[in-house]
Tab-separated table of C-alpha atoms in Angstrom:
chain	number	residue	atom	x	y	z
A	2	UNK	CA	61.910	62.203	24.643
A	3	UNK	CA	60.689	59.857	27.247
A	4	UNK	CA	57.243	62.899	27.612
A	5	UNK	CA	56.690	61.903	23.875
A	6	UNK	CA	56.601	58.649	24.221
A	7	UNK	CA	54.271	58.504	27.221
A	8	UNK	CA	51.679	60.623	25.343
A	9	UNK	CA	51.931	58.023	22.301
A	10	UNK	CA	51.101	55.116	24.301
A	11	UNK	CA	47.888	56.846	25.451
A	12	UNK	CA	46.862	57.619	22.538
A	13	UNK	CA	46.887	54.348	21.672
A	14	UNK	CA	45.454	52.763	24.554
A	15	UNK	CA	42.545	55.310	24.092
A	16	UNK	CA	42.133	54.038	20.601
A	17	UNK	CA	42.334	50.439	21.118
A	18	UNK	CA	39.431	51.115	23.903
A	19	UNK	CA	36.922	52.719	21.509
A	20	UNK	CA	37.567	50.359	18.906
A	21	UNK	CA	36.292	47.760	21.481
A	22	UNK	CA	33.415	49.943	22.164
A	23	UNK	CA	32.650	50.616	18.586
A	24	UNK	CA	32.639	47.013	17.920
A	25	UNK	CA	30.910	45.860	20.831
A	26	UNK	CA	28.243	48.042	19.942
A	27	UNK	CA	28.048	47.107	16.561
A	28	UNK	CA	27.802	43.263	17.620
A	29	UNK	CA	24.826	44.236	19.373
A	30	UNK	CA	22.824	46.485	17.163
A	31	UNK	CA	23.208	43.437	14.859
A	32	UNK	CA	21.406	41.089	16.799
A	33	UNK	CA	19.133	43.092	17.383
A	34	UNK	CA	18.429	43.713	14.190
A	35	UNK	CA	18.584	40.252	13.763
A	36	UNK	CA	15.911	39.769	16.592
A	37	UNK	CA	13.621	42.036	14.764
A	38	UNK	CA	13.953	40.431	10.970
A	39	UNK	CA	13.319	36.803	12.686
A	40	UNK	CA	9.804	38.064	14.116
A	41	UNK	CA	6.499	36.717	12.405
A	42	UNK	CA	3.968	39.042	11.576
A	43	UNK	CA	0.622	37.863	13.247
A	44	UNK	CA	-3.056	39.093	13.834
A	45	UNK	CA	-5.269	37.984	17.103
A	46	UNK	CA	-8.457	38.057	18.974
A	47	UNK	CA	-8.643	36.929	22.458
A	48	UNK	CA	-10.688	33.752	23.046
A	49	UNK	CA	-14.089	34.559	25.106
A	50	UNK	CA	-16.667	32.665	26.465
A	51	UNK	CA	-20.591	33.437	25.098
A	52	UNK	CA	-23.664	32.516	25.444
A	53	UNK	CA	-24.109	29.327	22.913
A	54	UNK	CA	-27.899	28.158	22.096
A	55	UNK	CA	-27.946	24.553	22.213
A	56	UNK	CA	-30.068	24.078	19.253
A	57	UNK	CA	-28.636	21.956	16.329
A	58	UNK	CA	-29.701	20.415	13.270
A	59	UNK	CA	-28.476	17.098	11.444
A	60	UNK	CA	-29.142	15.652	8.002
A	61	UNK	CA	-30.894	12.438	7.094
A	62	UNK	CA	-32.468	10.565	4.752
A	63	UNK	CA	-36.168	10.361	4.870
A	64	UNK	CA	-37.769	6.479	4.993
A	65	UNK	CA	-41.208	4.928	4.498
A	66	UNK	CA	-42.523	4.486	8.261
A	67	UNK	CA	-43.097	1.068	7.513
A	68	UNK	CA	-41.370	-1.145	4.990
A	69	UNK	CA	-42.633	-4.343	4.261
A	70	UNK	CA	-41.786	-7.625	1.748
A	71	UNK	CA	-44.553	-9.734	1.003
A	72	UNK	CA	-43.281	-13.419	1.018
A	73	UNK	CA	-45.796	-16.173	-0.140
A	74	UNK	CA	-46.334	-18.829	2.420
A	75	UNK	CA	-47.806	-21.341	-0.057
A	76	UNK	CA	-46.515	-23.237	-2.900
A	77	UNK	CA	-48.457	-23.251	-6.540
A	78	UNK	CA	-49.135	-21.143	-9.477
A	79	UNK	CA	-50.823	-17.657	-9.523
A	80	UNK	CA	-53.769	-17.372	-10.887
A	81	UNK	CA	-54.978	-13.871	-9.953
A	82	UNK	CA	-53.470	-10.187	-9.354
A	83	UNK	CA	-55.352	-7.718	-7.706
A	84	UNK	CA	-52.405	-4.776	-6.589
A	85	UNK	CA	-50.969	-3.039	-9.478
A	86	UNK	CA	-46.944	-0.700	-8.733
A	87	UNK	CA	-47.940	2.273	-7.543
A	88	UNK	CA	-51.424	1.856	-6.510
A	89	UNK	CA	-52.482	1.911	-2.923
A	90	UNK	CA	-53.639	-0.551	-0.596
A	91	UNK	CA	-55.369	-1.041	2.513
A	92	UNK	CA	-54.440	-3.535	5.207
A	93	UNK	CA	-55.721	-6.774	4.661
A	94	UNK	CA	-56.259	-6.308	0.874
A	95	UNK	CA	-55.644	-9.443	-1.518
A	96	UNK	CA	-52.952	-9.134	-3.597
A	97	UNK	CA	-52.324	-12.375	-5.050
A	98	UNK	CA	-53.949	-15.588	-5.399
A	99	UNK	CA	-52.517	-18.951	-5.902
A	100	UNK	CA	-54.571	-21.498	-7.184
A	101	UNK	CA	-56.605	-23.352	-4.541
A	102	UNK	CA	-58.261	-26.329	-5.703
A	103	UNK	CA	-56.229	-28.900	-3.457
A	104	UNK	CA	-56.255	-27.146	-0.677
A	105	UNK	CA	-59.850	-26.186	-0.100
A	106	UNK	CA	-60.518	-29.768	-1.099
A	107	UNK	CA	-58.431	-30.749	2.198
A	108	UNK	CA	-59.655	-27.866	3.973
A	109	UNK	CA	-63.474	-29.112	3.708
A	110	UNK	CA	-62.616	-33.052	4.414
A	111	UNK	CA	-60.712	-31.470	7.776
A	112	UNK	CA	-63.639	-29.554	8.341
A	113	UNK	CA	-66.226	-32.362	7.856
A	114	UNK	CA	-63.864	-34.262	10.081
A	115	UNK	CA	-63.463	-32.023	13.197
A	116	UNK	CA	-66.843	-31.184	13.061
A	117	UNK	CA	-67.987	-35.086	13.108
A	118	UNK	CA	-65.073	-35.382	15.666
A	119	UNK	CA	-66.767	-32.750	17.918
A	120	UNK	CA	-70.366	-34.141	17.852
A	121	UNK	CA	-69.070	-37.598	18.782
A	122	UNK	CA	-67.149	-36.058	21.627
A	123	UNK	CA	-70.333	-34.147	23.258
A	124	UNK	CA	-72.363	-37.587	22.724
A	125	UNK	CA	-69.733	-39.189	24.516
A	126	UNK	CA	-69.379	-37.127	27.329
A	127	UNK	CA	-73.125	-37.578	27.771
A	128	UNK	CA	-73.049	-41.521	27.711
A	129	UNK	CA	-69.766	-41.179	30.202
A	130	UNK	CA	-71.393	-38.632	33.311
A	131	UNK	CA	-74.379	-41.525	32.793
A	132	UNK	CA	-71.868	-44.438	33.417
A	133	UNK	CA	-72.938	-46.384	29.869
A	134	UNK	CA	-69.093	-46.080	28.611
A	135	UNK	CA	-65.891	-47.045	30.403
A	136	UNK	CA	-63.598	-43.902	30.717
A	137	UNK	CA	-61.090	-45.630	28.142
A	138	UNK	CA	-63.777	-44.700	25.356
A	139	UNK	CA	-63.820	-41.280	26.387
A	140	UNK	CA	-60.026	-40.998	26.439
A	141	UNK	CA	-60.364	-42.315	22.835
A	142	UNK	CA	-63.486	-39.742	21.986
A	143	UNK	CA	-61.227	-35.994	23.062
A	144	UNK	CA	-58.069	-38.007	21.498
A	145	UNK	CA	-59.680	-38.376	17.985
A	146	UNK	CA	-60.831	-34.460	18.877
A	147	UNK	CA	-57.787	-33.419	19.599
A	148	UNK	CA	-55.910	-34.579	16.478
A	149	UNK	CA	-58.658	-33.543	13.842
A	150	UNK	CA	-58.852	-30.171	15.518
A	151	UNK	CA	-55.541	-29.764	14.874
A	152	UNK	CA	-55.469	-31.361	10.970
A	153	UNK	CA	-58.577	-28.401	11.301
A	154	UNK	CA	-56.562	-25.872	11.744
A	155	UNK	CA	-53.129	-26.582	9.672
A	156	UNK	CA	-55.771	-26.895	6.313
A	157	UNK	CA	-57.433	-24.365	7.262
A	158	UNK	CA	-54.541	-22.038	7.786
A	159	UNK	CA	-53.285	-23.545	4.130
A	160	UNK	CA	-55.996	-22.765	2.207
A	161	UNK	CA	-56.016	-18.951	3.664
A	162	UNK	CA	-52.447	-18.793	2.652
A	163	UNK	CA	-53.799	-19.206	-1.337
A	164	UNK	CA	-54.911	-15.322	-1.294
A	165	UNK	CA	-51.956	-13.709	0.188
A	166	UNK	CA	-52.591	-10.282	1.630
A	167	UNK	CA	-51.004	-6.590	2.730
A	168	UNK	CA	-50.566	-6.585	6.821
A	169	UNK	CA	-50.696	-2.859	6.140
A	170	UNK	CA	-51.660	-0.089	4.409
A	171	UNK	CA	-49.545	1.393	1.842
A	172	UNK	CA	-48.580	1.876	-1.389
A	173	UNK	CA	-47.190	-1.116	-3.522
A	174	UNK	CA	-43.667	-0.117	-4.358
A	175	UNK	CA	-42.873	-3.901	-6.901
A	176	UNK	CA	-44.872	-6.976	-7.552
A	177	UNK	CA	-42.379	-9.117	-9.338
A	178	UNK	CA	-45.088	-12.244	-10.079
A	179	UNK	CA	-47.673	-11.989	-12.699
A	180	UNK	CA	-50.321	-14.588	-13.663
A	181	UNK	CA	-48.710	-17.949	-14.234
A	182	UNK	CA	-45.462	-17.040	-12.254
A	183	UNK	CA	-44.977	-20.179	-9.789
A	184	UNK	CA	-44.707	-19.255	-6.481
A	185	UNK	CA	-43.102	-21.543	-3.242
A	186	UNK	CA	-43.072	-21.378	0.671
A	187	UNK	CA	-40.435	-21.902	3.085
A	188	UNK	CA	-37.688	-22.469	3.588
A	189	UNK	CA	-37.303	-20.273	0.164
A	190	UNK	CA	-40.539	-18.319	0.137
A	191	UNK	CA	-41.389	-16.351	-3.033
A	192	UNK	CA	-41.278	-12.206	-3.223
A	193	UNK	CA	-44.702	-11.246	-4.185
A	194	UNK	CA	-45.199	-7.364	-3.536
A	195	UNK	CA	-43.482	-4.672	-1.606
A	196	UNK	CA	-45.983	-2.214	0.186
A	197	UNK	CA	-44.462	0.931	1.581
A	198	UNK	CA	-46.647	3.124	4.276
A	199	UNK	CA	-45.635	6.531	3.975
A	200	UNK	CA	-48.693	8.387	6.185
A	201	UNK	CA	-46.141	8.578	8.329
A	202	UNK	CA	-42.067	9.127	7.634
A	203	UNK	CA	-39.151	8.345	9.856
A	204	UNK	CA	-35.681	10.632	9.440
A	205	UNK	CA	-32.443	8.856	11.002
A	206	UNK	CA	-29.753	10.907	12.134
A	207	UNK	CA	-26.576	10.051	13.690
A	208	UNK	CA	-25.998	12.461	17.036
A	209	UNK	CA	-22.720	13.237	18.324
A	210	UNK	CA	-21.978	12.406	22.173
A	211	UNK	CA	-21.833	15.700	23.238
A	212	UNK	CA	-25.605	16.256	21.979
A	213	UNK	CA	-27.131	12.998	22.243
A	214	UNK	CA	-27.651	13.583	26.180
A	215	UNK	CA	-29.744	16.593	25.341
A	216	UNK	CA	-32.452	14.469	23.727
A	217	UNK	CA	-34.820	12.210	25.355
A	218	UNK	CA	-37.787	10.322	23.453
A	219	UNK	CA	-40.672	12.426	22.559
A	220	UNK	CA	-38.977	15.705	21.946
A	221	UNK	CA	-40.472	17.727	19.076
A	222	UNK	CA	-38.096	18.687	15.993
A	223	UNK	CA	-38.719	20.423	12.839
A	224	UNK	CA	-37.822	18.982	9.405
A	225	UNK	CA	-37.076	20.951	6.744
A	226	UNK	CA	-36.235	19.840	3.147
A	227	UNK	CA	-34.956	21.498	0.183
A	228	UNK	CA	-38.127	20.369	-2.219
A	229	UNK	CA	-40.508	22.615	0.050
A	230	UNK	CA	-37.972	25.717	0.470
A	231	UNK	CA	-39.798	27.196	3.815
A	232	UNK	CA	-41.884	24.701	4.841
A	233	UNK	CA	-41.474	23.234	8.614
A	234	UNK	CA	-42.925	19.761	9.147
A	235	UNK	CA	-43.054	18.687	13.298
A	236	UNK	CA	-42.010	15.897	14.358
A	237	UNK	CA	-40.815	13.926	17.256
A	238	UNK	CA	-37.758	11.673	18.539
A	239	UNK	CA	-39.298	8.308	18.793
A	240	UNK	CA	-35.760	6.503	19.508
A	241	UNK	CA	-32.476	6.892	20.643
A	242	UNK	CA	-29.341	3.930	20.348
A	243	UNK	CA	-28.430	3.195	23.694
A	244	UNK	CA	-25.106	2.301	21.814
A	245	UNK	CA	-23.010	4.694	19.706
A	246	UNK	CA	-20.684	3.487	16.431
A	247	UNK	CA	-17.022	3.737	15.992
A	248	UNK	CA	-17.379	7.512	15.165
A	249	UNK	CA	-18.966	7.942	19.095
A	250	UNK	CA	-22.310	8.978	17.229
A	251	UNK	CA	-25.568	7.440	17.851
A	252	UNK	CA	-28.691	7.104	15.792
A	253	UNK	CA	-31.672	8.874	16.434
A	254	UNK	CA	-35.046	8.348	14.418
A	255	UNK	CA	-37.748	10.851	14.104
A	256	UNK	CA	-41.508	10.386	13.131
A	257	UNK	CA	-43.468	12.965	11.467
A	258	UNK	CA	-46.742	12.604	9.799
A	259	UNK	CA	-46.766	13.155	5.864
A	260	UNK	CA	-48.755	15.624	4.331
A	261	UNK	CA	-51.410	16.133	1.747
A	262	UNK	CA	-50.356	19.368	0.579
A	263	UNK	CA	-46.907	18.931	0.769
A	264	UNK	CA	-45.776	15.235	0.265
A	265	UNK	CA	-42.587	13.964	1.105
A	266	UNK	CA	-41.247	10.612	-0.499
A	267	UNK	CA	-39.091	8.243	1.047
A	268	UNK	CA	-35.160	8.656	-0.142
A	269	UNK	CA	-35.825	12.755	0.023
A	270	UNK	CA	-33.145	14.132	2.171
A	271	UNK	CA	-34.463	16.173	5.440
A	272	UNK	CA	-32.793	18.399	7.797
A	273	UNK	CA	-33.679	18.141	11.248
A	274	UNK	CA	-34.069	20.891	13.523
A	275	UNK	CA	-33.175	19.816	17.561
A	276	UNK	CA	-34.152	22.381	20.288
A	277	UNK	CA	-33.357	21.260	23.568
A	278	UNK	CA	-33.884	25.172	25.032
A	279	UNK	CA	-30.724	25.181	26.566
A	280	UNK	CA	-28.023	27.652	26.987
A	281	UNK	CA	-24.520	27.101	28.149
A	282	UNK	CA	-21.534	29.307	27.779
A	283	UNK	CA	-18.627	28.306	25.522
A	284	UNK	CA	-15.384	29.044	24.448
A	285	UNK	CA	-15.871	30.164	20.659
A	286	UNK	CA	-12.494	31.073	18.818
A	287	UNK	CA	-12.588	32.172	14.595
A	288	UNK	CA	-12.752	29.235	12.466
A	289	UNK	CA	-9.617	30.551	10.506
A	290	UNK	CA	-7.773	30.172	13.674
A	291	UNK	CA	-7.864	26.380	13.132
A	292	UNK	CA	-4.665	24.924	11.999
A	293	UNK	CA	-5.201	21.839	10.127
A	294	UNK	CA	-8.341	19.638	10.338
A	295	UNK	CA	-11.283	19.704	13.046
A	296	UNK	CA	-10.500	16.032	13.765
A	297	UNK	CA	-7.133	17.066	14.654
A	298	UNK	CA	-7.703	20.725	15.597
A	299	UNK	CA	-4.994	22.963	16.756
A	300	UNK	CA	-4.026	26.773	17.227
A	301	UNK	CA	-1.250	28.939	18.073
A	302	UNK	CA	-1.484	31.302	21.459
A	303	UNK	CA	0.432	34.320	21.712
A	304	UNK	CA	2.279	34.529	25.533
A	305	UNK	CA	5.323	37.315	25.686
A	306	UNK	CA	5.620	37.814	22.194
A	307	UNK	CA	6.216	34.191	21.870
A	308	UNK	CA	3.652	31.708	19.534
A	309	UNK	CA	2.793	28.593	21.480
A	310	UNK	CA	1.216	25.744	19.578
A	311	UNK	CA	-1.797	24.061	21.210
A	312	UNK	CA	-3.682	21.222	20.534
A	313	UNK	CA	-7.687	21.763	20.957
A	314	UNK	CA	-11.116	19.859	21.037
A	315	UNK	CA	-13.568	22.029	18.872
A	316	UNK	CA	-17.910	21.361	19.339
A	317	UNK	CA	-20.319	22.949	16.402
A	318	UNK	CA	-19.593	25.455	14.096
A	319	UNK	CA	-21.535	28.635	15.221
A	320	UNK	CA	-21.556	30.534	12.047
A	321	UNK	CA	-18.103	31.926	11.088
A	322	UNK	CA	-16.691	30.429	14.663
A	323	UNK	CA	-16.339	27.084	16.052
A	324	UNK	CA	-16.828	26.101	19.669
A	325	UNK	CA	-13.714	25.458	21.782
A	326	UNK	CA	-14.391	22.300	24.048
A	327	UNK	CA	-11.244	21.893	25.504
A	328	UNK	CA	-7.389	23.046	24.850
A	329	UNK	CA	-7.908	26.640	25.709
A	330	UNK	CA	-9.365	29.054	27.763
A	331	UNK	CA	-10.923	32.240	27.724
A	332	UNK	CA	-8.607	34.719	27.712
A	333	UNK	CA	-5.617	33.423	25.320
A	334	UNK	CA	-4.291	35.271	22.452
A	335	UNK	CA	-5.176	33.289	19.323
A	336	UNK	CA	-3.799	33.848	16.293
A	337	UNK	CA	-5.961	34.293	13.498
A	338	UNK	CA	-3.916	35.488	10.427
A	339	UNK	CA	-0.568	34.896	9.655
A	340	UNK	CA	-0.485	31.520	11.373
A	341	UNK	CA	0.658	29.265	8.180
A	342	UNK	CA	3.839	29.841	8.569
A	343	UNK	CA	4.504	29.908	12.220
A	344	UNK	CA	6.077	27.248	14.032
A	345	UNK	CA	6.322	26.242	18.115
A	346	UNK	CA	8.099	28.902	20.421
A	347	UNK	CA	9.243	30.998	17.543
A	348	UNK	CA	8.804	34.785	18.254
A	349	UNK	CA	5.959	37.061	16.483
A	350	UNK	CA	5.123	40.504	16.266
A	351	UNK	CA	1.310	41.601	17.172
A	352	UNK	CA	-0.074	43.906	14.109
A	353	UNK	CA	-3.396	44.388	15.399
């Protein structure tokens, strides 16, 4: 009896030891299955450095080279118009005139004056080198000069001011007075034209600060618009801000010469072409990488199977890529694909 017995208990001590087994083994096919179902799905390239061109173009809007209001520096009532809106004028032209009559009346009894005042001086100077005046006399004599001289040139100055006139060449762009219209001076002086000189056109651009230092004054450009579809106009940078604006850009104007066959107007937008010749190596990474803004750019690396989100700096777009500045290097797994539903240090599976 007691044989019987000791061949039960083994049996069941051998049983009891592979249902351990079984279930350990069990437990761990099932995390490991649960390993597997928790792993994300991803694609990848590997970030690389290339060679980048430096070139880069911006777009502005195109301005008249020179802008100008024509104020009236003369009080009265027009009496003449000589520019018409849209013609053109050259420097110097009359555009208005403002009746006159009381002002070339001064302007001749200030003339008569200093010319009388400047014929008594000379005799006086004679009498004085031959001693026949006392040197009080003249003291009095270049006084009296002095002071119509100068009445002279203040009447003289205000009857000018009666035909007001273009400082430059250009087209007239509004001439809000007509004939009648009453005009004033300062300290509230009249708009009587606006001339615009577009021979020549200036394009501002804001630069970013990682491409303003490749520019220096005098640089050519090319400008590009979409009314011409393949026609370059050259240019130059004429100015650079030596300060930048909240959004760490800085304004950059370019001159170009306008162009009888193909003329540009001011308010036209143009696209300007910047070739500094230079070429650096970069980081470049797909564009679809990008999680969330390029203001706020970030990606998720791939180390041991494991994502890694990163926060990154990204430069220009270079056609279908953008350019890494800093947050990476060459070398990291990036994830391209599959990346919208990842989050930090989860695990992923590599499908490519």
């Amino acid at each position: 009896m007691k044989h019987y017995t000791v061949i039960s208990a083994a049996v069941v001590a051998v049983g009891v030891v592979m249902a351990i087994l079984m279930t350990d083994t069990a437990t761990s096919n099932a995390q490991t299955g649960n390993t597997i179902a928790t792993a994300y799905s991803v694609s990848v390239v590997t970030a690389q450095k290339q060679n980048i061109n430096e070139n880069f173009s911006l777009v502005g809007t195109i301005a008249a080279y020179n802008d100008v209001v024509i104020l009236s520096e003369t009080s009265g009532r027009v009496v003449k118009v000589h520019a018409e809106v849209g013609e053109y004028k050259p420097a110097g032209s009359v555009l208005v005139e403002v009746d006159d009559e009381l002002k070339e009346a001064a302007f001749k009894a200030a003339s008569t004056a200093y010319e009388k005042a400047k014929k008594d001086l000379e005799r006086y100077e004679a009498l004085y080198k031959e001693g026949s005046i006392a040197e009080a006399q003249i003291e009095q004599a270049r006084w009296n000069f002095q002071n119509t001289e100068a009445q002279f040139i203040v009447a003289r100055r205000q009857y000018r001011d009666t035909k007001i006139t273009t400082p430059i060449s250009g087209i007239v762009t509004a001439r809000p007075v007509n004939i009648g219209t009453m005009v004033q001076g300062a300290p509230q002086p009249t708009v009587v034209a606006n001339i615009v000189d577009i021979s020549k056109l200036k394009v501002k651009v804001n630069v970013a600060e990682n491409d303003v230092f490749k520019l220096k004054v005098g640089d050519k450009v090319e400008v590009t618009t979409d009314v011409y579809p393949g026609v370059t106009f050259e240019g130059r940078v004429a100015t650079i801000a030596a300060k930048g604006d909240d959004a760490h850009t800085y304004p950059v104007e370019v001159i170009l010469n306008n162009s009888a066959k193909h003329p540009l107007k001011a308010g036209m937008f143009g696209r300007v072409s910047f070739k500094p010749n230079e070429t650096q190596q970069r980081i470049v990474i797909p564009r679809e990488s990008i999680v969330g803004g390029v203001r706020d750019a970030k990606v998720f690396i791939v180390e041991n199977n494991i994502a890694k989100l990163r926060s990154i700096v990204v430069g220009r777009e270079i056609g279908t890529n953008v350019e890494v500045l800093s947050g990476i290097s060459a070398g990291d797994v990036v994830v391209v694909n599959g990346q919208n539903n990842l989050k930090d240090n989860v695990p992923v599976s590599v499908r490519n």
